[in-house]
Amino acid sequence: MASASNGIEDKVAEDVIIGRYIEMERDDEEKTVKSKLSSFLWHGGSTYDAWFSCASNQVAQVLLTLPYSFSQLGMVSGILLQVFYGLLGSWTAYLISVLYVEYRARKEREKVDFRNHVIQWFEVLDGLLGKHWRNVGLAFNCTFLLFGSVIQLIACASNIYYINDNLDKRTWTYIFGACCATTVFIPSFHNYRVWSFLGLVMTTYTAWYLTVASLINGQIEGVKHSGPAKLVLYFTGATNILYTFGGHAVTVEIMHAMWKPQKFKAIYLLATAYVMTLTLPSAASVYWAFGDELLNHSNAFALLPKTPFRDAAVILMLIHQFITFGFACTPLYFVWEKLVGLHDCPSLCKRAAARLPVVVPIWFLAIIFPFFGPINSAVGALLVSFTVYIIPALAHMITFRGAAARENAVEPPPKILGRWIGAYTINIFIVVWVLVVGFGFGGWASMTNFVHQIDTFGLFTKCYQCPLPPSPPPLPLPANSTSPATPPVYNTANNFTVFSPSPSPSPSYFGHRHRHHRHHN
């Protein structure tokens, strides 16, 4: 009996060391048809689920802003930077997965049970590197996910406006804020199986709609492709692409939802490869067709003619942005649950009620900064650069700096990349590049652009980049007057009429005229 017991313990220890995490395996015995159907639709944890989650979360609303980035970068730089940042993002996602597996294996050797606990990135940093790393990781990750959720809410309001402009974008933000709050009822990433699959189908349709519609529409009359024209525009566009392939802030939560997390490895790279089949053709086609007009239209839908196909793409993107809002918010929900002591509560209703305060600041920030497009670049430069590029690379190097740690690593670097020497070389390059180019130049450019948007449109703007209202007819001349009457200027932002000459637009800081003056928003 003693030898049999020892054999079982050795097998369990082996399973833990190689990362099988046996407590996460499903028990398929005695399942009813109803429970099997529920598991099929609701309880996902396979490698396919992880792939759909990574791809669906990565593409989202940036599909609509990448043509805008191409107008800032030019065609060649736009394509090259997508490939470059796609590879960098895939590598750092791999690093995060390695650190998760290392942390999980170490904790399970200590008999720690995670069945009622979702591991998060800041906990991985805490377990491997200490509380100071935990605090830094928590601050950057939560702030990034907060603004990631804000961006999805802004995107919802921006898109629906192209179907129904009877309400301004700010009002639509109020409405979609309430709709997105329903994500508090989705327990965890296990339950995104159907949603992530549908989300990727929706963005696939939208991407190919943008491509085909732009090619059919053809180039507009007098189209110009002057990008890159200014450094501030170039680095703003570059940081938007940095943001595009920095969607792996939820990698740890997606891995924890897997039945066998050690199989994650190359999933993010494969997801990125598929995403590029959507982003490269769509961004290049829209930029080819409309050129510099995109500098004034950060949402690609704004330039395409209204058709049933476009309306279908808008609706599908709205649904997908709701899903992506849930992806970004769910880790925040977990953090809040742990803070208030309800993370292991079995009652979904209690947890949902406790999560609601997380949605309120997101809602408020989306109303303050409705700058669809420029906000992506600002978040990319200031938050994504550290959250998913610099911190994972530094954490990996410090975790395995000792010879013993490298020898006992659960997941050593791949041989094809030069093992530890190759890994350290890549990590150092990423830290230096992203710190200088992404955070440094990108931060300067994106914040310059962001402040310019505030100066032009103002905070709490009612309808960012909406078409100008039609000019009112001139007042009739008085009988004893010899000069024309001054026409009224309609200030739709404050809902009153000012009798003063309308200001004429002047060349902007960025070298193109503003078609949408703050006075009309």
Coordinates of C-alpha atoms in Angstrom, one line a residue, residues 189-366:
F189 CA -13.2 33.8 -19.3
H190 CA -14.5 30.2 -19.2
N191 CA -17.9 31.6 -20.3
Y192 CA -16.8 33.5 -23.4
R193 CA -16.7 30.4 -25.7
V194 CA -19.6 31.4 -28.0
W195 CA -18.9 35.1 -27.7
S196 CA -15.3 35.0 -28.7
F197 CA -16.2 32.8 -31.7
L198 CA -18.9 35.1 -32.8
G199 CA -16.8 38.2 -32.2
L200 CA -14.1 36.9 -34.6
V201 CA -16.7 36.1 -37.3
M202 CA -18.1 39.6 -37.0
T203 CA -14.7 41.3 -37.3
T204 CA -13.8 39.0 -40.2
Y205 CA -16.9 40.2 -42.1
T206 CA -16.2 43.8 -41.2
A207 CA -12.6 43.6 -42.4
W208 CA -13.4 42.1 -45.7
Y209 CA -16.3 44.6 -46.1
L210 CA -13.9 47.5 -45.7
T211 CA -11.5 45.9 -48.2
V212 CA -14.1 45.1 -50.9
A213 CA -16.1 48.3 -50.4
S214 CA -13.0 50.5 -50.7
L215 CA -11.9 48.7 -53.9
I216 CA -15.3 49.0 -55.5
N217 CA -15.6 52.6 -54.5
G218 CA -12.2 53.3 -56.0
Q219 CA -10.0 56.3 -55.4
I220 CA -11.8 59.5 -54.7
E221 CA -11.2 62.5 -57.0
G222 CA -7.9 64.2 -56.3
V223 CA -6.8 61.6 -53.8
K224 CA -3.5 62.3 -52.1
H225 CA -1.2 60.0 -50.2
S226 CA 1.2 62.5 -48.5
G227 CA 2.0 60.5 -45.4
P228 CA 4.3 60.5 -43.6
A229 CA 4.3 64.3 -43.6
K230 CA 5.1 65.2 -39.9
L231 CA 6.9 63.4 -37.1
V232 CA 4.0 64.1 -34.7
L233 CA 1.6 62.3 -37.1
Y234 CA 4.1 59.5 -37.8
F235 CA 4.7 58.5 -34.2
T236 CA 1.0 58.9 -33.3
G237 CA 0.1 56.3 -36.0
A238 CA 3.0 54.1 -34.9
T239 CA 1.7 54.0 -31.3
N240 CA -1.8 53.1 -32.5
I241 CA -0.2 50.0 -34.1
L242 CA 1.7 49.3 -30.9
Y243 CA -1.7 49.4 -29.1
T244 CA -3.2 47.1 -31.8
F245 CA -0.8 44.2 -31.0
G246 CA -0.7 44.9 -27.3
G247 CA -4.0 43.2 -26.5
H248 CA -2.4 40.5 -24.3
A249 CA -3.0 42.3 -21.0
V250 CA -5.6 39.5 -20.3
T251 CA -3.2 36.6 -21.3
V252 CA -3.0 35.3 -17.7
E253 CA -6.8 35.2 -17.3
I254 CA -7.2 33.5 -20.7
M255 CA -4.6 30.9 -19.7
H256 CA -6.1 30.3 -16.4
A257 CA -9.4 29.5 -18.1
M258 CA -7.7 26.8 -20.1
W259 CA -7.9 23.1 -19.0
K260 CA -4.2 22.7 -20.0
P261 CA -2.6 26.1 -19.8
Q262 CA 0.8 24.8 -20.8
K263 CA -0.5 24.4 -24.3
F264 CA -0.9 28.2 -24.7
K265 CA 2.7 28.8 -26.0
A266 CA 2.3 29.7 -29.7
I267 CA -1.5 30.5 -29.6
Y268 CA -1.0 34.3 -29.5
L269 CA 1.4 34.1 -32.5
L270 CA -1.1 32.1 -34.5
A271 CA -3.9 34.5 -33.5
T272 CA -1.7 37.5 -34.6
A273 CA -1.1 35.8 -38.0
Y274 CA -4.8 35.5 -38.6
V275 CA -5.5 39.1 -37.4
M276 CA -3.0 40.4 -40.0
T277 CA -5.0 38.7 -42.7
L278 CA -7.8 41.1 -41.6
T279 CA -5.9 44.3 -40.7
L280 CA -3.4 44.6 -43.6
P281 CA -5.9 44.3 -46.6
S282 CA -8.5 46.5 -45.0
A283 CA -6.2 49.3 -43.8
A284 CA -4.3 49.3 -47.1
S285 CA -7.5 49.3 -49.2
V286 CA -9.2 52.1 -47.3
Y287 CA -6.0 54.2 -47.4
W288 CA -5.6 53.6 -51.1
A289 CA -9.1 54.7 -51.8
F290 CA -9.4 57.8 -49.5
G291 CA -5.8 58.9 -48.8
D292 CA -5.4 62.1 -46.8
E293 CA -9.1 62.3 -46.2
L294 CA -8.6 59.8 -43.4
L295 CA -6.6 62.5 -41.4
N296 CA -10.0 64.1 -40.6
H297 CA -11.9 60.8 -40.1
S298 CA -10.4 58.4 -37.6
N299 CA -13.4 56.0 -38.1
A300 CA -13.2 54.3 -41.5
F301 CA -17.0 53.9 -41.6
A302 CA -17.3 57.7 -42.0
L303 CA -16.0 57.7 -45.6
L304 CA -17.8 54.7 -47.0
P305 CA -21.3 55.1 -48.6
K306 CA -24.3 54.1 -46.6
T307 CA -25.4 50.7 -47.8
P308 CA -27.1 47.6 -46.2
F309 CA -23.6 46.0 -46.2
R310 CA -22.1 48.9 -44.3
D311 CA -25.0 48.9 -41.8
A312 CA -24.5 45.2 -41.3
A313 CA -20.8 45.8 -40.6
V314 CA -21.6 48.6 -38.1
I315 CA -24.1 46.4 -36.2
L316 CA -21.7 43.5 -36.1
M317 CA -18.9 45.7 -34.8
L318 CA -21.2 47.1 -32.1
I319 CA -21.9 43.5 -30.9
H320 CA -18.2 42.7 -31.0
Q321 CA -17.3 45.9 -29.1
F322 CA -19.7 44.8 -26.4
I323 CA -17.9 41.5 -26.2
T324 CA -14.5 43.2 -26.1
F325 CA -15.7 45.5 -23.4
G326 CA -16.4 42.4 -21.3
F327 CA -12.9 41.0 -22.2
A328 CA -11.2 44.2 -20.9
C329 CA -13.5 44.7 -17.9
T330 CA -13.5 41.1 -16.5
P331 CA -9.9 41.3 -15.1
L332 CA -11.0 44.6 -13.4
Y333 CA -14.0 42.8 -12.0
F334 CA -11.7 40.1 -10.5
V335 CA -9.4 42.7 -8.9
W336 CA -12.4 44.5 -7.4
E337 CA -13.9 41.2 -6.1
K338 CA -10.7 40.4 -4.4
L339 CA -10.5 43.8 -2.9
V340 CA -14.1 43.6 -1.4
G341 CA -13.7 39.9 -0.4
L342 CA -16.3 38.4 -2.8
H343 CA -14.0 36.7 -5.4
D344 CA -14.9 33.2 -4.1
C345 CA -18.6 34.0 -3.5
P346 CA -20.8 31.3 -5.1
S347 CA -23.6 33.7 -5.7
L348 CA -23.4 35.2 -9.2
C349 CA -25.9 37.9 -8.3
K350 CA -23.9 39.1 -5.4
R351 CA -20.7 39.2 -7.5
A352 CA -22.5 41.1 -10.3
A353 CA -23.9 43.7 -7.9
A354 CA -20.4 44.2 -6.4
R355 CA -18.9 44.6 -9.9
L356 CA -21.2 47.5 -10.9
P357 CA -19.0 50.3 -9.3
V358 CA -16.2 49.3 -11.8
V359 CA -18.4 50.4 -14.8
V360 CA -19.1 53.9 -13.5
P361 CA -15.6 55.5 -14.0
I362 CA -15.4 53.9 -17.4
W363 CA -18.7 55.4 -18.4
F364 CA -17.6 58.8 -17.1
L365 CA -14.2 58.8 -18.8
A366 CA -15.8 57.9 -22.2

